[in-house]
């Protein structure tokens, strides 16, 4: 892309200020800036800004959940089906580790965080240990695809190398980088990180399959005969990965997707709730739940919207290919974005100063015809590390790990 082409594109979207310092830049910075402009998804940021008011939802109704008791009564069968699929190499895993972890206040990849007390216990290590459980159970290694972002890719790969992949065979671990999206001020004007660079942030966890394909890993998936991908978040240190019972239950119930869910501790708990929207599986974010929904009860007298998602989904790859070209709605998040001001001085805001735009994996669920809501025992499978202290923090996760017999 040359200067004139870049200028025309920017003009179309009202972002000409991106070239304000072009004349001051040296050749290599000019080239880099033009390259960044050519790679930028202007439509995405524009749609995000235009639609920043909450998206209009369809008719929401409760979803039927396969409870822990129901799972236990079919456990033997589910385990046999799941183990068979895993042993035949039909299941892969995707670790979403491209997030910024802003709430933890660190700019290092979340997975390198050491939650140990008397010994080192890194988050990535915990996840690999959990994955090893299924390897030991089935005698088969599971391909693990790790999504990073431009900001943490090198640190993540180097960390895994340095730790010798925590004993996992490195040819079963594949890293790929997610795309970035421009960040803007409240008027939708792109913020500049420096005179030669638009401020960007990872474009959310919704683009994982497209980024995985872009990296060429669909060939590994096809070559290895992987039919299911278990996608999970980096920050849950009790995460069960490629869980045979979950895999078996999803397959046996003829679903194209499965989602692990937990019983909410109370009706105000801040987790997205799995439900039906216009008869399709869908997730309603906690802030979208109305009082009416929070108080609704089912025929058993139990809360009707009582099961929260924990970002552990199983997707049929065939379905992922079907929905790959469908656009996910951009979500807008208010953030503190480091940038330069009108005089070119660096600003590190203490308060949010603009928006970042992202797509979310939970919006993929709505595009599917079926999703098994699979209940898990929260104390055994849900120890997220989101905050520095308090709820869902390092401290709460440590307590849960200890309860599950993990030495720290
Ligand atoms: P969160 O929603 O907690 O976001 O991520 P985050 O970016 O890690 O943390 P905060 O909100 O800035 O503190 C849920 C999962 O999705 C991944 C995260 O790494 C985590 O596993 N994720 C999130 C990505 O892989 N890419 C993204 O752009 C966003």
Short mmCIF file of C-alpha atoms and ligand atoms in Angstrom, two decimals:
data_model
loop_
_atom_site.label_atom_id
_atom_site.label_comp_id
_atom_site.label_asym_id
_atom_site.label_seq_id
_atom_site.Cartn_x
_atom_site.Cartn_y
_atom_site.Cartn_z
CA UNK A 1 0.00 0.00 0.00
CA UNK A 2 1.47 3.42 -0.93
CA UNK A 3 0.83 6.77 0.76
CA UNK A 4 -2.03 7.80 -1.53
CA UNK A 5 -3.84 4.49 -1.12
CA UNK A 6 -3.41 4.70 2.64
CA UNK A 7 -4.69 8.27 2.68
CA UNK A 8 -7.79 7.33 0.63
CA UNK A 9 -8.62 4.43 2.92
CA UNK A 10 -8.16 6.55 6.03
CA UNK A 11 -10.25 9.35 4.54
CA UNK A 12 -13.10 6.94 3.82
CA UNK A 13 -13.24 6.13 7.54
CA UNK A 14 -12.48 9.63 8.87
CA UNK A 15 -9.06 8.56 10.23
CA UNK A 16 -6.70 10.80 8.24
CA UNK A 17 -4.99 11.95 11.45
CA UNK A 18 -3.13 8.60 11.45
CA UNK A 19 -0.79 10.16 8.86
CA UNK A 20 -0.31 13.46 10.75
CA UNK A 21 3.34 12.72 11.56
CA UNK A 22 4.19 10.90 8.31
CA UNK A 23 6.55 13.65 7.11
CA UNK A 24 8.61 13.39 10.31
CA UNK A 25 9.12 9.62 10.07
CA UNK A 26 12.14 7.85 8.67
CA UNK A 27 11.75 5.39 5.79
CA UNK A 28 11.42 2.29 7.89
CA UNK A 29 8.75 3.80 10.18
CA UNK A 30 6.84 5.05 7.14
CA UNK A 31 6.89 1.57 5.66
CA UNK A 32 5.75 0.04 8.94
CA UNK A 33 2.89 2.51 9.29
CA UNK A 34 1.68 1.89 5.72
CA UNK A 35 1.90 -1.84 6.37
CA UNK A 36 -0.15 -1.49 9.55
CA UNK A 37 -2.79 0.56 7.73
CA UNK A 38 -3.00 -2.07 4.99
CA UNK A 39 -3.57 -4.78 7.62
CA UNK A 40 -6.17 -2.86 9.63
CA UNK A 41 -9.79 -3.99 9.61
CA UNK A 42 -11.44 -0.57 9.41
CA UNK A 43 -14.92 -2.02 8.95
CA UNK A 44 -14.63 -3.99 12.19
CA UNK A 45 -13.73 -0.96 14.31
CA UNK A 46 -16.37 1.16 12.57
CA UNK A 47 -19.08 -1.46 13.12
CA UNK A 48 -17.97 -1.77 16.74
CA UNK A 49 -18.24 1.94 17.32
CA UNK A 50 -21.51 2.33 15.42
CA UNK A 51 -23.14 -0.55 17.32
CA UNK A 52 -21.73 0.16 20.74
CA UNK A 53 -25.16 0.14 22.35
CA UNK A 54 -26.20 -3.38 23.43
CA UNK A 55 -27.17 -5.65 20.57
CA UNK A 56 -30.88 -6.46 20.27
CA UNK A 57 -31.56 -9.98 21.51
CA UNK A 58 -34.09 -12.55 20.32
CA UNK A 59 -36.52 -14.44 22.55
CA UNK A 60 -34.62 -15.94 25.47
CA UNK A 61 -35.80 -19.16 27.12
CA UNK A 62 -34.05 -21.58 29.51
CA UNK A 63 -31.99 -24.45 28.11
CA UNK A 64 -32.22 -27.98 29.43
CA UNK A 65 -29.04 -28.87 31.31
CA UNK A 66 -27.44 -32.31 31.65
CA UNK A 67 -26.81 -32.30 35.37
CA UNK A 68 -24.01 -33.94 37.32
CA UNK A 69 -26.42 -36.67 38.52
CA UNK A 70 -27.56 -37.41 34.97
CA UNK A 71 -23.94 -37.49 33.79
CA UNK A 72 -22.99 -39.88 36.59
CA UNK A 73 -25.74 -42.28 35.68
CA UNK A 74 -24.37 -42.59 32.10
CA UNK A 75 -20.74 -42.07 33.02
CA UNK A 76 -19.45 -45.46 31.93
CA UNK A 77 -20.93 -45.10 28.47
CA UNK A 78 -19.81 -41.48 28.04
CA UNK A 79 -16.29 -42.33 29.18
CA UNK A 80 -16.04 -45.22 26.73
CA UNK A 81 -17.21 -43.08 23.80
CA UNK A 82 -14.96 -40.17 24.76
CA UNK A 83 -11.87 -42.26 25.38
CA UNK A 84 -12.33 -44.02 22.08
CA UNK A 85 -12.54 -40.70 20.21
CA UNK A 86 -9.44 -39.37 21.98
CA UNK A 87 -7.46 -42.58 21.50
CA UNK A 88 -8.24 -42.38 17.77
CA UNK A 89 -6.84 -38.82 17.68
CA UNK A 90 -10.22 -37.24 16.94
CA UNK A 91 -9.95 -34.60 19.66
CA UNK A 92 -7.66 -31.57 19.74
CA UNK A 93 -7.43 -28.76 22.29
CA UNK A 94 -7.16 -24.99 21.90
CA UNK A 95 -5.75 -22.84 24.66
CA UNK A 96 -6.86 -19.22 24.45
CA UNK A 97 -3.92 -17.27 25.77
CA UNK A 98 -3.99 -14.07 23.75
CA UNK A 99 -5.71 -11.95 26.39
CA UNK A 100 -4.05 -8.97 28.01
CA UNK A 101 -4.79 -9.96 31.60
CA UNK A 102 -5.30 -6.28 32.37
CA UNK A 103 -7.05 -7.04 35.63
CA UNK A 104 -3.95 -8.79 36.96
CA UNK A 105 -1.94 -5.70 36.16
CA UNK A 106 0.88 -7.59 34.45
CA UNK A 107 2.04 -7.28 30.87
CA UNK A 108 3.46 -10.80 30.85
CA UNK A 109 1.44 -13.72 29.45
CA UNK A 110 -1.00 -14.88 32.13
CA UNK A 111 0.21 -18.46 31.76
CA UNK A 112 3.71 -17.65 33.03
CA UNK A 113 2.27 -16.53 36.35
CA UNK A 114 3.63 -18.64 39.23
CA UNK A 115 0.89 -19.59 41.68
CA UNK A 116 3.17 -21.82 43.74
CA UNK A 117 3.96 -21.13 47.39
CA UNK A 118 6.70 -23.56 48.37
CA UNK A 119 7.54 -24.56 44.79
CA UNK A 120 7.02 -23.19 41.28
CA UNK A 121 3.58 -23.90 39.85
CA UNK A 122 3.11 -21.93 36.65
CA UNK A 123 -0.37 -21.60 35.15
CA UNK A 124 0.80 -23.14 31.85
CA UNK A 125 2.36 -26.00 33.81
CA UNK A 126 -0.93 -26.70 35.62
CA UNK A 127 -2.76 -26.83 32.31
CA UNK A 128 -0.25 -29.23 30.77
CA UNK A 129 -0.47 -31.41 33.90
CA UNK A 130 -4.25 -31.54 33.46
CA UNK A 131 -3.87 -32.43 29.82
CA UNK A 132 -1.48 -35.23 30.80
CA UNK A 133 -4.30 -36.83 32.81
CA UNK A 134 -6.14 -37.61 29.60
CA UNK A 135 -2.97 -38.72 27.85
CA UNK A 136 -2.39 -41.19 30.67
CA UNK A 137 -5.99 -42.35 30.56
CA UNK A 138 -6.13 -42.90 26.80
CA UNK A 139 -2.51 -43.57 25.88
CA UNK A 140 -2.75 -40.90 23.21
CA UNK A 141 -1.27 -37.40 22.98
CA UNK A 142 -3.71 -34.64 22.18
CA UNK A 143 -2.67 -31.86 19.79
CA UNK A 144 -2.68 -28.56 21.66
CA UNK A 145 -3.04 -25.30 19.71
CA UNK A 146 -2.07 -22.24 21.73
CA UNK A 147 -3.42 -18.85 20.69
CA UNK A 148 -1.22 -15.92 21.65
CA UNK A 149 -1.27 -12.27 20.59
CA UNK A 150 1.35 -10.01 19.03
CA UNK A 151 1.96 -8.69 22.53
CA UNK A 152 2.78 -11.99 24.23
CA UNK A 153 3.70 -14.47 21.49
CA UNK A 154 7.48 -14.37 21.88
CA UNK A 155 7.34 -14.50 25.69
CA UNK A 156 4.92 -17.43 25.56
CA UNK A 157 6.94 -19.50 23.11
CA UNK A 158 10.20 -18.79 24.91
CA UNK A 159 8.68 -19.76 28.24
CA UNK A 160 7.45 -23.10 26.91
CA UNK A 161 10.87 -23.79 25.35
CA UNK A 162 12.71 -22.83 28.52
CA UNK A 163 10.52 -25.19 30.55
CA UNK A 164 10.92 -27.94 27.98
CA UNK A 165 7.16 -27.85 27.29
CA UNK A 166 6.62 -29.24 30.79
CA UNK A 167 7.36 -32.68 29.41
CA UNK A 168 4.72 -32.58 26.67
CA UNK A 169 6.03 -33.53 23.20
CA UNK A 170 6.71 -30.24 21.41
CA UNK A 171 5.46 -31.53 18.05
CA UNK A 172 1.99 -31.71 19.67
CA UNK A 173 2.06 -28.05 20.72
CA UNK A 174 1.34 -25.45 18.03
CA UNK A 175 1.41 -21.70 18.63
CA UNK A 176 -0.53 -19.19 16.56
CA UNK A 177 -1.03 -15.46 16.85
CA UNK A 178 -4.43 -13.79 16.90
CA UNK A 179 -5.12 -10.58 15.02
CA UNK A 180 -5.09 -7.12 16.55
CA UNK A 181 -7.79 -4.47 16.27
CA UNK A 182 -7.34 -0.70 16.41
CA UNK A 183 -8.33 1.10 19.61
CA UNK A 184 -10.13 4.44 19.47
CA UNK A 185 -11.14 7.39 21.59
CA UNK A 186 -14.79 7.78 22.59
CA UNK A 187 -15.59 9.39 19.23
CA UNK A 188 -14.26 6.42 17.28
CA UNK A 189 -11.05 8.22 16.23
CA UNK A 190 -8.10 5.80 16.26
CA UNK A 191 -5.60 6.45 19.04
CA UNK A 192 -1.91 6.49 18.08
CA UNK A 193 0.51 4.45 20.16
CA UNK A 194 3.37 6.49 18.67
CA UNK A 195 3.80 8.78 15.69
CA UNK A 196 4.21 5.74 13.45
CA UNK A 197 1.78 3.25 14.97
CA UNK A 198 -1.94 2.98 15.56
CA UNK A 199 -2.72 1.78 19.09
CA UNK A 200 -4.07 -1.77 18.87
CA UNK A 201 -5.15 -4.56 21.17
CA UNK A 202 -5.94 -8.27 20.66
CA UNK A 203 -9.23 -8.59 18.79
CA UNK A 204 -10.96 -10.79 21.37
CA UNK A 205 -11.29 -14.55 21.72
CA UNK A 206 -13.92 -14.89 18.97
CA UNK A 207 -11.44 -14.97 16.10
CA UNK A 208 -9.56 -18.03 17.30
CA UNK A 209 -10.65 -20.42 14.53
CA UNK A 210 -9.90 -17.94 11.75
CA UNK A 211 -6.47 -17.21 13.23
CA UNK A 212 -5.79 -20.92 13.64
CA UNK A 213 -6.64 -21.48 9.97
CA UNK A 214 -4.62 -18.47 8.90
CA UNK A 215 -1.62 -20.08 10.60
CA UNK A 216 -2.19 -23.16 8.41
CA UNK A 217 -3.10 -25.48 11.28
CA UNK A 218 -6.28 -26.63 9.57
CA UNK A 219 -3.87 -28.90 7.68
CA UNK A 220 -2.71 -30.54 10.91
CA UNK A 221 -6.36 -30.88 11.95
CA UNK A 222 -7.32 -32.54 8.67
CA UNK A 223 -4.15 -34.64 8.53
CA UNK A 224 -4.52 -35.94 12.07
CA UNK A 225 -8.24 -36.60 11.60
CA UNK A 226 -9.28 -34.21 14.40
CA UNK A 227 -13.08 -33.91 14.46
CA UNK A 228 -13.53 -32.05 17.74
CA UNK A 229 -11.76 -29.09 19.30
CA UNK A 230 -11.94 -28.40 23.01
CA UNK A 231 -11.40 -24.67 23.51
CA UNK A 232 -10.55 -23.33 26.94
CA UNK A 233 -9.33 -20.25 28.79
CA UNK A 234 -5.83 -19.89 30.17
CA UNK A 235 -6.88 -18.60 33.55
CA UNK A 236 -8.80 -21.54 35.02
CA UNK A 237 -6.18 -23.60 36.80
CA UNK A 238 -8.58 -26.50 37.45
CA UNK A 239 -9.53 -26.70 33.79
CA UNK A 240 -10.19 -30.27 32.61
CA UNK A 241 -8.97 -30.49 29.04
CA UNK A 242 -10.24 -32.98 26.44
CA UNK A 243 -12.27 -34.49 29.26
CA UNK A 244 -13.35 -37.92 27.96
CA UNK A 245 -16.70 -37.86 29.75
CA UNK A 246 -17.57 -34.42 28.29
CA UNK A 247 -16.47 -35.54 24.82
CA UNK A 248 -18.47 -38.77 25.11
CA UNK A 249 -21.58 -36.98 26.38
CA UNK A 250 -21.51 -34.42 23.53
CA UNK A 251 -21.08 -37.14 20.90
CA UNK A 252 -23.68 -39.47 22.46
CA UNK A 253 -26.26 -36.69 22.65
CA UNK A 254 -25.73 -35.89 18.95
CA UNK A 255 -24.73 -32.32 19.66
CA UNK A 256 -22.38 -30.30 17.45
CA UNK A 257 -21.06 -28.44 20.46
CA UNK A 258 -20.80 -28.85 24.21
CA UNK A 259 -20.34 -26.27 26.92
CA UNK A 260 -19.31 -26.94 30.48
CA UNK A 261 -21.51 -25.05 32.90
CA UNK A 262 -21.59 -24.53 36.65
CA UNK A 263 -24.48 -23.83 39.00
CA UNK A 264 -24.39 -20.16 39.90
CA UNK A 265 -23.67 -19.38 43.56
CA UNK A 266 -26.39 -16.74 43.52
CA UNK A 267 -28.57 -15.02 40.95
CA UNK A 268 -26.21 -12.03 40.68
CA UNK A 269 -23.02 -13.99 40.05
CA UNK A 270 -21.09 -12.38 37.20
CA UNK A 271 -21.03 -15.27 34.74
CA UNK A 272 -22.63 -15.58 31.32
CA UNK A 273 -25.65 -17.89 31.36
CA UNK A 274 -26.28 -20.61 28.79
CA UNK A 275 -29.85 -20.47 27.50
CA UNK A 276 -31.80 -20.59 24.25
CA UNK A 277 -32.27 -17.57 22.03
CA UNK A 278 -34.89 -18.01 19.32
CA UNK A 279 -34.47 -21.73 20.01
CA UNK A 280 -30.72 -21.71 19.36
CA UNK A 281 -28.18 -22.23 22.12
CA UNK A 282 -26.92 -18.85 23.24
CA UNK A 283 -25.16 -17.09 26.08
CA UNK A 284 -26.60 -14.13 27.90
CA UNK A 285 -23.99 -12.01 29.65
CA UNK A 286 -24.58 -11.40 33.37
CA UNK A 287 -25.26 -7.69 32.79
CA UNK A 288 -27.96 -8.55 30.24
CA UNK A 289 -29.96 -10.66 32.70
CA UNK A 290 -33.13 -8.84 33.67
CA UNK A 291 -34.63 -9.10 37.17
CA UNK A 292 -37.42 -11.12 35.64
CA UNK A 293 -34.91 -13.66 34.31
CA UNK A 294 -32.97 -13.70 37.56
CA UNK A 295 -36.14 -14.54 39.49
CA UNK A 296 -37.69 -16.95 36.97
CA UNK A 297 -38.12 -20.56 38.12
CA UNK A 298 -38.64 -23.78 36.15
CA UNK A 299 -41.23 -26.52 36.70
CA UNK A 300 -39.06 -27.99 39.49
CA UNK A 301 -39.12 -24.64 41.27
CA UNK A 302 -35.41 -24.10 40.61
CA UNK A 303 -33.94 -20.91 39.11
CA UNK A 304 -34.48 -21.12 35.35
CA UNK A 305 -31.27 -19.32 34.36
CA UNK A 306 -28.95 -20.92 36.81
CA UNK A 307 -26.04 -22.30 34.79
CA UNK A 308 -23.02 -20.19 33.95
CA UNK A 309 -20.40 -20.87 31.29
CA UNK A 310 -16.73 -21.31 32.26
CA UNK A 311 -15.16 -20.94 28.80
CA UNK A 312 -14.71 -24.62 28.13
CA UNK A 313 -16.39 -25.59 24.87
CA UNK A 314 -16.20 -28.56 22.57
CA UNK A 315 -16.79 -27.76 18.88
CA UNK A 316 -17.25 -30.10 15.95
CA UNK A 317 -14.66 -28.98 13.39
CA UNK A 318 -17.09 -29.52 10.49
CA UNK A 319 -19.39 -26.93 12.09
CA UNK A 320 -16.51 -24.54 12.66
CA UNK A 321 -15.81 -24.65 8.93
CA UNK A 322 -19.49 -24.00 8.22
CA UNK A 323 -19.63 -20.89 10.39
CA UNK A 324 -16.08 -19.65 9.71
CA UNK A 325 -17.15 -17.02 7.19
CA UNK A 326 -20.01 -15.68 9.34
CA UNK A 327 -19.29 -12.35 10.95
CA UNK A 328 -19.39 -12.15 14.74
CA UNK A 329 -20.68 -8.90 16.24
CA UNK A 330 -17.95 -6.59 17.53
CA UNK A 331 -18.13 -5.82 21.26
CA UNK A 332 -16.83 -2.60 22.73
CA UNK A 333 -14.80 -2.47 25.92
CA UNK A 334 -13.76 0.73 27.69
CA UNK A 335 -10.04 0.58 28.41
CA UNK A 336 -7.01 2.55 29.50
CA UNK A 337 -5.09 2.87 26.26
CA UNK A 338 -1.51 4.14 26.17
CA UNK A 339 -1.23 6.66 23.34
CA UNK A 340 0.20 9.99 22.26
CA UNK A 341 -1.65 13.28 22.66
CA UNK A 342 -2.20 16.00 20.05
CA UNK A 343 1.33 17.32 20.70
CA UNK A 344 2.90 13.92 20.21
CA UNK A 345 3.60 13.37 23.94
CA UNK A 346 3.15 9.89 25.44
CA UNK A 347 0.11 9.43 27.68
CA UNK A 348 -0.36 6.53 30.11
CA UNK A 349 -3.89 7.12 31.36
CA UNK A 350 -4.94 6.19 34.91
CA UNK A 351 -8.58 6.03 33.84
CA UNK A 352 -10.17 4.56 30.72
CA UNK A 353 -9.74 6.88 27.76
CA UNK A 354 -11.25 4.95 24.88
CA UNK A 355 -12.56 1.74 23.40
CA UNK A 356 -11.11 -1.51 22.21
CA UNK A 357 -13.12 -3.72 19.89
CA UNK A 358 -13.35 -7.48 20.05
CA UNK A 359 -15.35 -10.51 19.03
CA UNK A 360 -16.23 -13.14 21.60
CA UNK A 361 -16.26 -16.91 21.40
CA UNK A 362 -19.65 -16.97 23.12
CA UNK A 363 -21.19 -15.44 19.99
CA UNK A 364 -20.15 -18.55 18.05
CA UNK A 365 -22.54 -20.67 20.10
CA UNK A 366 -25.56 -18.82 18.70
CA UNK A 367 -24.58 -19.86 15.18
CA UNK A 368 -24.85 -23.55 16.03
CA UNK A 369 -27.93 -25.76 16.07
CA UNK A 370 -27.18 -27.63 19.27
CA UNK A 371 -25.02 -27.29 22.35
CA UNK A 372 -24.96 -29.74 25.22
CA UNK A 373 -25.11 -27.87 28.52
CA UNK A 374 -22.89 -30.15 30.61
CA UNK A 375 -22.81 -29.46 34.33
CA UNK A 376 -19.54 -29.79 36.24
CA UNK A 377 -18.82 -29.51 39.94
CA UNK A 378 -17.46 -26.02 40.32
CA UNK A 379 -15.12 -26.79 43.23
CA UNK A 380 -13.44 -29.43 41.08
CA UNK A 381 -13.23 -27.65 37.75
CA UNK A 382 -13.45 -23.91 38.18
CA UNK A 383 -10.64 -21.89 39.72
CA UNK A 384 -10.29 -18.79 37.55
CA UNK A 385 -7.61 -16.19 38.13
CA UNK A 386 -9.07 -12.89 36.98
CA UNK A 387 -8.30 -10.41 39.72
CA UNK A 388 -5.37 -9.63 41.96
CA UNK A 389 -7.31 -10.30 45.16
CA UNK A 390 -10.79 -11.30 46.31
CA UNK A 391 -13.22 -13.13 44.03
CA UNK A 392 -11.61 -15.21 41.26
CA UNK A 393 -8.11 -14.29 42.30
CA UNK A 394 -4.76 -15.94 42.91
CA UNK A 395 -5.79 -16.47 46.55
CA UNK A 396 -9.15 -18.09 45.78
CA UNK A 397 -7.55 -20.29 43.10
CA UNK A 398 -4.85 -21.43 45.53
CA UNK A 399 -7.49 -22.47 48.05
CA UNK A 400 -9.32 -24.48 45.41
CA UNK A 401 -6.12 -26.12 44.17
CA UNK A 402 -5.28 -27.19 47.71
CA UNK A 403 -8.78 -28.64 48.16
CA UNK A 404 -8.14 -30.69 45.02
CA UNK A 405 -4.94 -32.09 46.45
CA UNK A 406 -2.54 -30.00 44.37
CA UNK A 407 0.56 -29.14 46.31
CA UNK A 408 1.62 -25.53 45.99
P1 LIG B 1 -10.87 -12.50 29.52
O1 LIG B 1 -12.20 -12.20 29.07
O2 LIG B 1 -10.66 -12.71 30.98
O3 LIG B 1 -9.88 -11.34 29.02
O4 LIG B 1 -10.32 -13.73 28.69
P2 LIG B 1 -8.36 -11.05 29.29
O5 LIG B 1 -7.94 -10.18 28.16
O6 LIG B 1 -7.51 -12.27 29.50
O7 LIG B 1 -8.31 -10.32 30.70
P3 LIG B 1 -8.73 -8.84 31.12
O8 LIG B 1 -10.20 -8.73 30.99
O9 LIG B 1 -7.96 -7.90 30.22
O10 LIG B 1 -8.25 -8.73 32.53
C1 LIG B 1 -10.91 -15.00 28.63
C2 LIG B 1 -9.98 -15.90 27.85
O11 LIG B 1 -9.90 -15.49 26.50
C3 LIG B 1 -8.55 -15.23 26.15
C4 LIG B 1 -7.83 -14.96 27.47
O12 LIG B 1 -6.44 -15.19 27.33
C5 LIG B 1 -8.55 -15.91 28.39
O13 LIG B 1 -8.03 -17.22 28.23
N1 LIG B 1 -8.49 -14.09 25.23
C6 LIG B 1 -9.14 -12.95 25.54
C7 LIG B 1 -7.75 -14.22 24.09
O14 LIG B 1 -7.14 -15.27 23.82
N2 LIG B 1 -7.70 -13.14 23.25
C8 LIG B 1 -8.33 -11.98 23.52
O15 LIG B 1 -8.24 -11.03 22.71
C9 LIG B 1 -9.09 -11.88 24.69
#
